[in-house]
mmCIF file of C-alpha atoms and ligand atoms in Angstrom:
data_model
loop_
_atom_site.group_PDB
_atom_site.id
_atom_site.type_symbol
_atom_site.label_atom_id
_atom_site.label_comp_id
_atom_site.label_asym_id
_atom_site.label_seq_id
_atom_site.Cartn_x
_atom_site.Cartn_y
_atom_site.Cartn_z
ATOM 1 C CA MET A 190 99.636 58.081 -115.314
ATOM 2 C CA ASP A 191 98.392 61.608 -115.991
ATOM 3 C CA PHE A 192 97.201 61.559 -119.623
ATOM 4 C CA HIS A 193 97.604 65.287 -120.225
ATOM 5 C CA ASP A 194 99.817 65.807 -123.321
ATOM 6 C CA ARG A 195 100.586 62.056 -123.545
ATOM 7 C CA ASN A 196 100.745 60.336 -126.931
ATOM 8 C CA VAL A 197 98.300 57.483 -127.301
ATOM 9 C CA ILE A 198 97.763 55.092 -130.225
ATOM 10 C CA VAL A 199 94.456 53.223 -130.362
ATOM 11 C CA THR A 200 94.194 50.520 -133.014
ATOM 12 C CA GLY A 201 90.559 49.885 -133.921
ATOM 13 C CA GLY A 202 89.901 53.408 -132.615
ATOM 14 C CA SER A 203 87.283 54.118 -135.302
ATOM 15 C CA SER A 204 84.549 51.976 -133.731
ATOM 16 C CA GLY A 205 83.126 50.351 -130.594
ATOM 17 C CA ILE A 206 85.381 49.932 -127.560
ATOM 18 C CA GLY A 207 88.423 51.481 -129.270
ATOM 19 C CA LYS A 208 86.508 54.655 -130.128
ATOM 20 C CA ALA A 209 85.009 54.907 -126.618
ATOM 21 C CA THR A 210 88.505 54.542 -125.112
ATOM 22 C CA ALA A 211 89.990 57.093 -127.523
ATOM 23 C CA LYS A 212 87.258 59.607 -126.606
ATOM 24 C CA LEU A 213 87.788 59.101 -122.889
ATOM 25 C CA LEU A 214 91.514 59.701 -123.286
ATOM 26 C CA VAL A 215 90.887 62.851 -125.343
ATOM 27 C CA ARG A 216 88.745 64.138 -122.448
ATOM 28 C CA ARG A 217 91.748 63.460 -120.171
ATOM 29 C CA GLY A 218 93.965 65.679 -122.347
ATOM 30 C CA ALA A 219 95.830 63.058 -124.422
ATOM 31 C CA ASN A 220 97.015 63.351 -128.028
ATOM 32 C CA VAL A 221 95.327 60.443 -129.790
ATOM 33 C CA ALA A 222 96.130 58.622 -133.041
ATOM 34 C CA ILE A 223 93.721 55.982 -134.302
ATOM 35 C CA ILE A 224 94.486 53.231 -136.823
ATOM 36 C CA ALA A 225 91.922 51.079 -138.680
ATOM 37 C CA ARG A 226 91.137 50.148 -142.294
ATOM 38 C CA ARG A 227 88.033 52.069 -143.401
ATOM 39 C CA GLN A 228 88.760 55.740 -144.133
ATOM 40 C CA ALA A 229 85.116 56.863 -143.773
ATOM 41 C CA LEU A 230 84.880 55.471 -140.231
ATOM 42 C CA LEU A 231 88.261 56.970 -139.340
ATOM 43 C CA ASP A 232 87.163 60.418 -140.596
ATOM 44 C CA ALA A 233 83.903 60.265 -138.640
ATOM 45 C CA ALA A 234 85.725 59.131 -135.473
ATOM 46 C CA LEU A 235 88.304 61.903 -135.860
ATOM 47 C CA THR A 236 85.489 64.498 -135.925
ATOM 48 C CA GLU A 237 84.066 62.940 -132.738
ATOM 49 C CA LEU A 238 87.485 63.043 -131.051
ATOM 50 C CA GLU A 239 87.999 66.685 -132.003
ATOM 51 C CA ALA A 240 84.625 67.526 -130.444
ATOM 52 C CA GLU A 241 85.877 66.110 -127.109
ATOM 53 C CA ARG A 242 89.133 68.119 -126.968
ATOM 54 C CA VAL A 243 89.883 69.837 -123.660
ATOM 55 C CA ASN A 244 92.748 72.034 -124.867
ATOM 56 C CA ARG A 245 93.893 73.600 -128.113
ATOM 57 C CA ALA A 246 97.303 71.957 -128.133
ATOM 58 C CA GLN A 247 95.886 68.423 -128.379
ATOM 59 C CA LEU A 248 96.826 66.544 -131.556
ATOM 60 C CA PHE A 249 94.661 63.989 -133.332
ATOM 61 C CA GLN A 250 95.531 61.718 -136.202
ATOM 62 C CA ALA A 251 93.768 58.971 -138.156
ATOM 63 C CA CYS A 252 95.725 56.503 -140.227
ATOM 64 C CA ALA A 253 94.224 53.894 -142.572
ATOM 65 C CA ALA A 254 95.979 50.516 -142.478
ATOM 66 C CA ASP A 255 95.273 46.820 -142.332
ATOM 67 C CA LEU A 256 97.196 45.804 -139.205
ATOM 68 C CA SER A 257 97.193 42.138 -140.154
ATOM 69 C CA ASP A 258 99.720 43.124 -142.838
ATOM 70 C CA TRP A 259 103.269 43.661 -141.503
ATOM 71 C CA GLU A 260 104.195 46.295 -144.097
ATOM 72 C CA GLN A 261 101.013 48.345 -143.501
ATOM 73 C CA ALA A 262 101.533 48.023 -139.747
ATOM 74 C CA GLN A 263 105.095 49.338 -140.126
ATOM 75 C CA SER A 264 104.089 52.300 -142.283
ATOM 76 C CA SER A 265 101.108 53.263 -140.078
ATOM 77 C CA VAL A 266 103.171 53.150 -136.881
ATOM 78 C CA SER A 267 105.917 55.188 -138.509
ATOM 79 C CA THR A 268 103.279 57.752 -139.631
ATOM 80 C CA VAL A 269 101.828 58.177 -136.141
ATOM 81 C CA THR A 270 105.256 58.321 -134.468
ATOM 82 C CA ALA A 271 106.804 60.696 -137.049
ATOM 83 C CA GLY A 272 108.928 63.520 -135.655
ATOM 84 C CA GLY A 273 110.089 61.404 -132.707
ATOM 85 C CA ARG A 274 106.613 61.240 -131.120
ATOM 86 C CA VAL A 275 107.239 58.146 -128.959
ATOM 87 C CA PRO A 276 103.909 56.722 -127.777
ATOM 88 C CA ASP A 277 103.202 56.726 -124.037
ATOM 89 C CA VAL A 278 100.294 54.318 -124.480
ATOM 90 C CA LEU A 279 99.462 51.728 -127.143
ATOM 91 C CA ILE A 280 95.968 50.234 -127.035
ATOM 92 C CA ASN A 281 95.512 47.243 -129.349
ATOM 93 C CA CYS A 282 91.765 47.133 -129.827
ATOM 94 C CA ALA A 283 91.515 46.169 -133.524
ATOM 95 C CA GLY A 284 89.875 42.789 -133.851
ATOM 96 C CA MET A 285 87.223 40.584 -135.432
ATOM 97 C CA ALA A 286 85.117 37.574 -134.463
ATOM 98 C CA ARG A 287 83.502 34.973 -136.666
ATOM 99 C CA PRO A 288 81.630 32.287 -134.714
ATOM 100 C CA GLY A 289 80.280 29.089 -136.264
ATOM 101 C CA TYR A 290 80.375 25.315 -135.998
ATOM 102 C CA PHE A 291 83.950 24.051 -136.345
ATOM 103 C CA GLU A 292 83.090 21.904 -139.371
ATOM 104 C CA GLU A 293 81.562 24.910 -141.149
ATOM 105 C CA LEU A 294 84.366 27.427 -140.538
ATOM 106 C CA SER A 295 86.809 27.454 -143.446
ATOM 107 C CA VAL A 296 90.562 27.344 -142.979
ATOM 108 C CA GLU A 297 90.591 30.899 -144.418
ATOM 109 C CA ILE A 298 88.446 32.115 -141.478
ATOM 110 C CA PHE A 299 90.896 30.541 -139.001
ATOM 111 C CA ARG A 300 93.818 32.193 -140.801
ATOM 112 C CA GLN A 301 92.084 35.590 -141.085
ATOM 113 C CA THR A 302 91.088 35.560 -137.394
ATOM 114 C CA MET A 303 94.636 34.731 -136.344
ATOM 115 C CA ASP A 304 96.013 37.378 -138.751
ATOM 116 C CA VAL A 305 93.733 40.168 -137.542
ATOM 117 C CA ASP A 306 93.397 39.345 -133.837
ATOM 118 C CA PHE A 307 96.814 37.881 -133.002
ATOM 119 C CA PHE A 308 99.221 39.310 -135.623
ATOM 120 C CA GLY A 309 97.275 42.606 -135.674
ATOM 121 C CA THR A 310 98.136 42.853 -131.954
ATOM 122 C CA LEU A 311 101.676 41.503 -132.215
ATOM 123 C CA TYR A 312 102.817 43.872 -135.002
ATOM 124 C CA PRO A 313 102.079 47.188 -133.203
ATOM 125 C CA CYS A 314 103.683 45.737 -130.024
ATOM 126 C CA LYS A 315 106.769 44.685 -131.997
ATOM 127 C CA LEU A 316 107.072 48.208 -133.431
ATOM 128 C CA VAL A 317 106.227 50.308 -130.373
ATOM 129 C CA ALA A 318 107.655 48.292 -127.430
ATOM 130 C CA PRO A 319 111.333 48.905 -128.382
ATOM 131 C CA MET A 320 110.743 52.697 -128.364
ATOM 132 C CA MET A 321 109.112 52.475 -124.926
ATOM 133 C CA MET A 322 111.860 50.182 -123.608
ATOM 134 C CA GLU A 323 114.548 52.573 -124.767
ATOM 135 C CA ARG A 324 112.814 55.496 -123.055
ATOM 136 C CA GLY A 325 112.078 53.375 -119.928
ATOM 137 C CA SER A 326 108.346 54.078 -119.730
ATOM 138 C CA GLY A 327 105.042 53.389 -121.440
ATOM 139 C CA HIS A 328 101.994 51.157 -121.298
ATOM 140 C CA ILE A 329 100.555 48.589 -123.727
ATOM 141 C CA VAL A 330 96.981 47.295 -123.555
ATOM 142 C CA ASN A 331 96.020 44.146 -125.482
ATOM 143 C CA PHE A 332 92.445 43.022 -126.067
ATOM 144 C CA SER A 333 91.567 39.385 -125.530
ATOM 145 C CA SER A 334 87.992 38.306 -124.681
ATOM 146 C CA GLY A 335 86.045 36.156 -122.238
ATOM 147 C CA ALA A 336 86.568 33.552 -124.975
ATOM 148 C CA GLY A 337 90.319 34.092 -124.449
ATOM 149 C CA PHE A 338 90.307 32.247 -121.126
ATOM 150 C CA LEU A 339 87.098 30.186 -121.407
ATOM 151 C CA GLY A 340 86.642 27.865 -124.373
ATOM 152 C CA VAL A 341 83.174 28.899 -125.577
ATOM 153 C CA PHE A 342 81.164 26.722 -127.998
ATOM 154 C CA GLY A 343 81.214 28.130 -131.552
ATOM 155 C CA TYR A 344 84.469 30.051 -131.108
ATOM 156 C CA THR A 345 87.138 27.599 -132.293
ATOM 157 C CA ALA A 346 88.705 30.314 -134.490
ATOM 158 C CA TYR A 347 88.160 33.313 -132.189
ATOM 159 C CA SER A 348 89.105 31.537 -128.927
ATOM 160 C CA ALA A 349 92.315 30.222 -130.506
ATOM 161 C CA ALA A 350 93.362 33.763 -131.496
ATOM 162 C CA LYS A 351 92.261 35.348 -128.201
ATOM 163 C CA PHE A 352 94.006 32.620 -126.129
ATOM 164 C CA ALA A 353 97.122 33.386 -128.210
ATOM 165 C CA ILE A 354 96.860 37.072 -127.246
ATOM 166 C CA ARG A 355 96.585 36.049 -123.615
ATOM 167 C CA GLY A 356 99.700 33.819 -123.752
ATOM 168 C CA PHE A 357 101.618 36.511 -125.616
ATOM 169 C CA SER A 358 100.561 39.251 -123.177
ATOM 170 C CA ASP A 359 101.404 37.175 -120.073
ATOM 171 C CA VAL A 360 104.980 36.817 -121.332
ATOM 172 C CA LEU A 361 105.233 40.366 -122.693
ATOM 173 C CA ARG A 362 104.234 41.736 -119.266
ATOM 174 C CA SER A 363 107.071 39.940 -117.514
ATOM 175 C CA GLU A 364 109.668 40.796 -120.200
ATOM 176 C CA LEU A 365 108.785 44.533 -120.357
ATOM 177 C CA LYS A 366 108.406 45.069 -116.588
ATOM 178 C CA PRO A 367 112.164 45.452 -115.968
ATOM 179 C CA TYR A 368 112.184 48.272 -118.556
ATOM 180 C CA GLY A 369 109.446 50.238 -116.794
ATOM 181 C CA VAL A 370 106.872 49.411 -119.495
ATOM 182 C CA GLY A 371 103.481 48.212 -118.240
ATOM 183 C CA VAL A 372 101.205 45.737 -120.022
ATOM 184 C CA SER A 373 97.485 45.113 -119.477
ATOM 185 C CA ILE A 374 95.221 42.465 -120.917
ATOM 186 C CA VAL A 375 91.483 43.086 -121.285
ATOM 187 C CA PHE A 376 88.899 40.304 -121.201
ATOM 188 C CA PRO A 377 85.673 42.122 -122.145
ATOM 189 C CA PRO A 378 82.299 40.416 -121.813
ATOM 190 C CA ASP A 379 79.793 40.803 -124.679
ATOM 191 C CA THR A 380 79.828 44.532 -125.435
ATOM 192 C CA ASP A 381 77.261 46.478 -127.421
ATOM 193 C CA THR A 382 79.345 47.294 -130.531
ATOM 194 C CA PRO A 383 79.260 46.704 -134.316
ATOM 195 C CA GLN A 384 81.446 43.607 -133.775
ATOM 196 C CA LEU A 385 78.800 42.028 -131.519
ATOM 197 C CA LEU A 386 76.054 42.836 -134.056
ATOM 198 C CA GLU A 387 78.104 41.196 -136.819
ATOM 199 C CA GLU A 388 78.947 38.159 -134.659
ATOM 200 C CA ASN A 389 75.300 37.638 -133.738
ATOM 201 C CA LYS A 390 74.520 36.933 -137.411
ATOM 202 C CA TYR A 391 76.626 33.760 -137.254
ATOM 203 C CA LYS A 392 76.249 32.486 -133.664
ATOM 204 C CA PRO A 393 75.113 28.866 -133.364
ATOM 205 C CA LEU A 394 72.143 28.384 -131.017
ATOM 206 C CA GLU A 395 74.422 26.733 -128.432
ATOM 207 C CA THR A 396 76.654 29.843 -128.387
ATOM 208 C CA GLU A 397 73.604 32.102 -128.034
ATOM 209 C CA ARG A 398 72.416 30.022 -125.070
ATOM 210 C CA ILE A 399 75.789 30.413 -123.333
ATOM 211 C CA SER A 400 76.436 34.101 -124.070
ATOM 212 C CA GLY A 401 72.750 35.061 -123.878
ATOM 213 C CA THR A 402 72.839 34.592 -120.090
ATOM 214 C CA ILE A 403 74.983 37.740 -119.750
ATOM 215 C CA LYS A 404 73.607 41.174 -120.753
ATOM 216 C CA PRO A 405 76.038 43.082 -123.030
ATOM 217 C CA VAL A 406 77.854 45.982 -121.394
ATOM 218 C CA GLN A 407 78.348 49.391 -123.015
ATOM 219 C CA PRO A 408 81.715 50.198 -124.664
ATOM 220 C CA GLU A 409 82.117 53.178 -122.288
ATOM 221 C CA GLN A 410 82.177 50.761 -119.308
ATOM 222 C CA VAL A 411 85.041 48.816 -120.888
ATOM 223 C CA ALA A 412 86.827 52.090 -121.784
ATOM 224 C CA LYS A 413 86.666 53.280 -118.162
ATOM 225 C CA ALA A 414 88.135 50.000 -116.911
ATOM 226 C CA VAL A 415 90.953 50.251 -119.483
ATOM 227 C CA VAL A 416 91.866 53.830 -118.518
ATOM 228 C CA ARG A 417 91.806 52.914 -114.796
ATOM 229 C CA ALA A 418 94.105 49.935 -115.465
ATOM 230 C CA ILE A 419 96.647 52.142 -117.265
ATOM 231 C CA GLU A 420 96.544 54.678 -114.422
ATOM 232 C CA LYS A 421 97.143 51.962 -111.829
ATOM 233 C CA ASN A 422 99.464 49.838 -113.964
ATOM 234 C CA LYS A 423 97.132 46.889 -113.468
ATOM 235 C CA TYR A 424 97.642 43.815 -115.649
ATOM 236 C CA LEU A 425 94.267 42.129 -115.573
ATOM 237 C CA VAL A 426 91.192 44.028 -116.795
ATOM 238 C CA ILE A 427 87.799 42.309 -116.566
ATOM 239 C CA PRO A 428 85.108 44.958 -116.836
ATOM 240 C CA ASN A 429 82.125 43.108 -115.302
ATOM 241 C CA PHE A 430 81.301 40.970 -112.282
ATOM 242 C CA GLU A 431 80.139 37.713 -113.953
ATOM 243 C CA LEU A 432 83.272 37.344 -116.053
ATOM 244 C CA SER A 433 85.510 38.278 -113.071
ATOM 245 C CA LEU A 434 83.875 35.439 -111.155
ATOM 246 C CA PHE A 435 84.507 32.961 -114.011
ATOM 247 C CA TYR A 436 88.115 34.138 -114.164
ATOM 248 C CA ALA A 437 88.619 33.749 -110.406
ATOM 249 C CA LEU A 438 87.169 30.207 -110.553
ATOM 250 C CA THR A 439 89.221 29.079 -113.546
ATOM 251 C CA ASN A 440 92.418 31.149 -113.301
ATOM 252 C CA GLY A 441 92.468 32.509 -109.747
ATOM 253 C CA VAL A 442 96.015 31.283 -109.102
ATOM 254 C CA GLN A 443 97.497 33.307 -111.993
ATOM 255 C CA GLY A 444 98.114 36.409 -109.835
ATOM 256 C CA PHE A 445 100.308 34.344 -107.506
ATOM 257 C CA VAL A 446 102.173 32.805 -110.492
ATOM 258 C CA ARG A 447 102.910 36.293 -111.897
ATOM 259 C CA TRP A 448 104.178 37.489 -108.504
ATOM 260 C CA TYR A 449 106.405 34.387 -108.113
ATOM 261 C CA PHE A 450 107.821 34.604 -111.675
ATOM 262 C CA ASP A 451 108.566 38.338 -111.215
ATOM 263 C CA ARG A 452 110.685 37.528 -108.124
ATOM 264 C CA VAL A 453 112.621 34.783 -109.941
ATOM 265 C CA ILE A 454 113.148 37.050 -112.985
ATOM 266 C CA ALA A 455 114.346 39.979 -110.807
ATOM 267 C CA SER A 456 116.850 37.772 -109.023
ATOM 268 C CA ALA A 457 118.108 36.222 -112.316
ATOM 269 C CA ARG A 458 118.582 39.738 -113.767
ATOM 270 C CA LYS A 459 120.559 40.802 -110.663
ATOM 271 C CA GLU A 460 122.763 37.707 -111.112
ATOM 272 C CA ARG A 461 123.311 38.634 -114.797
ATOM 273 C CA GLY A 462 124.304 42.152 -113.758
HETATM 274 N N1 NAP B 63 82.159 43.560 -128.643
HETATM 275 C C1 NAP B 63 82.344 42.497 -127.903
HETATM 276 O O1 NAP B 63 81.378 41.846 -127.464
HETATM 277 C C2 NAP B 63 83.740 42.046 -127.549
HETATM 278 C C3 NAP B 63 83.872 41.067 -126.551
HETATM 279 C C4 NAP B 63 85.147 40.636 -126.215
HETATM 280 C C5 NAP B 63 86.251 41.150 -126.857
HETATM 281 N N2 NAP B 63 86.089 42.096 -127.813
HETATM 282 C C6 NAP B 63 87.309 42.614 -128.466
HETATM 283 O O2 NAP B 63 87.401 44.013 -128.252
HETATM 284 C C7 NAP B 63 88.061 44.623 -129.363
HETATM 285 C C8 NAP B 63 87.194 45.745 -129.915
HETATM 286 O O3 NAP B 63 85.988 45.179 -130.391
HETATM 287 P P1 NAP B 63 84.681 46.029 -130.742
HETATM 288 O O4 NAP B 63 83.551 45.215 -130.307
HETATM 289 O O5 NAP B 63 84.837 47.420 -130.289
HETATM 290 O O6 NAP B 63 84.739 45.929 -132.346
HETATM 291 P P2 NAP B 63 84.287 46.914 -133.512
HETATM 292 O O7 NAP B 63 83.308 47.924 -133.035
HETATM 293 O O8 NAP B 63 83.941 46.036 -134.658
HETATM 294 O O9 NAP B 63 85.660 47.663 -133.857
HETATM 295 C C9 NAP B 63 86.740 46.955 -134.374
HETATM 296 C C10 NAP B 63 87.770 47.951 -134.820
HETATM 297 O O10 NAP B 63 88.908 47.256 -135.340
HETATM 298 C C11 NAP B 63 89.194 47.748 -136.656
HETATM 299 N N3 NAP B 63 89.803 46.650 -137.420
HETATM 300 C C12 NAP B 63 89.271 45.433 -137.685
HETATM 301 N N4 NAP B 63 90.113 44.711 -138.444
HETATM 302 C C13 NAP B 63 91.222 45.474 -138.632
HETATM 303 C C14 NAP B 63 92.436 45.286 -139.340
HETATM 304 N N5 NAP B 63 92.695 44.166 -140.012
HETATM 305 N N6 NAP B 63 93.354 46.296 -139.320
HETATM 306 C C15 NAP B 63 93.107 47.452 -138.654
HETATM 307 N N7 NAP B 63 91.963 47.683 -137.975
HETATM 308 C C16 NAP B 63 91.035 46.707 -137.978
HETATM 309 C C17 NAP B 63 87.825 48.186 -137.194
HETATM 310 O O11 NAP B 63 87.893 49.119 -138.256
HETATM 311 P P3 NAP B 63 87.968 48.630 -139.798
HETATM 312 O O12 NAP B 63 87.013 47.476 -139.928
HETATM 313 O O13 NAP B 63 87.621 49.817 -140.596
HETATM 314 O O14 NAP B 63 89.379 48.196 -140.013
HETATM 315 C C18 NAP B 63 87.269 48.865 -135.942
HETATM 316 O O15 NAP B 63 87.833 50.147 -135.792
HETATM 317 C C19 NAP B 63 88.307 43.494 -130.374
HETATM 318 O O16 NAP B 63 89.614 43.010 -130.231
HETATM 319 C C20 NAP B 63 87.301 42.448 -129.962
HETATM 320 O O17 NAP B 63 87.659 41.155 -130.363
HETATM 321 C C21 NAP B 63 84.856 42.563 -128.172
#
């Protein structure tokens, strides 16, 4: 995909990986809308995006909304798609992580993590995918985590939500493929962002020992991998070697399963007419 003059929505685009991805896409000529909750961060990010513009016609927008709330998700997506601006790319980067021992994490933390990470990804997909399907093109990127395919100590709440995103994205990919809409799932390793700083305040020692063996990557490295995956319509995005190795060892057969299911689905759709 050539990003010049394309319309991109980045949820969580006011910070960390989302902001790095939004900036990279601005440098490639895209029109970028970011959605997150805090207005001050959105305003600051918008100024940074404007500083990266490569042509005068590029449009930028920042919309404040809590994407774990269906009504706010609806109104923010309708704001950024107003005037028939159908998105070419939706990047669902908004998320949170709250590690801790299972017995110490409240039910509210489990619910909030599922609301923000899973429903905050589902809602924009639910709103944007039908527009892309009708047009017959587009690309959706969902953010899981290394903890979305490996059960990591201390992440009962986060892993549950990130595994849910993985299951959802696996199915979404195969259902949207016949409509010409691509889906990618990103499994970032620890990345040097405000989320990681916040998480580190709560990590049990056991979690630190596991994740401490891998040096955090920079958000720009993840952003580059995301943009490359959209360009190549690649489903699986794992931005560093160690995590790719873990994935190959634990889930290596998944590529074959996707290929096999796609063939069965294509033949069933032919049969249906
Ligand atoms: N950093 C890592 O080590 C790491 C590793 C694996 C996966 N990930 C995943 O990568 C994605 C990006 O993480 P990051 O590290 O870049 O985080 P970050 O710097 O904390 O940014 C998170 C973004 O999401 C927004 N957000 C959070 N809750 C929201 C809500 N309810 N509604 C709308 N926006 C919301 C935040 O803005 P507001 O707070 O103002 O809303 C912010 O813009 C997340 O899905 C995260 O789980 C991160």
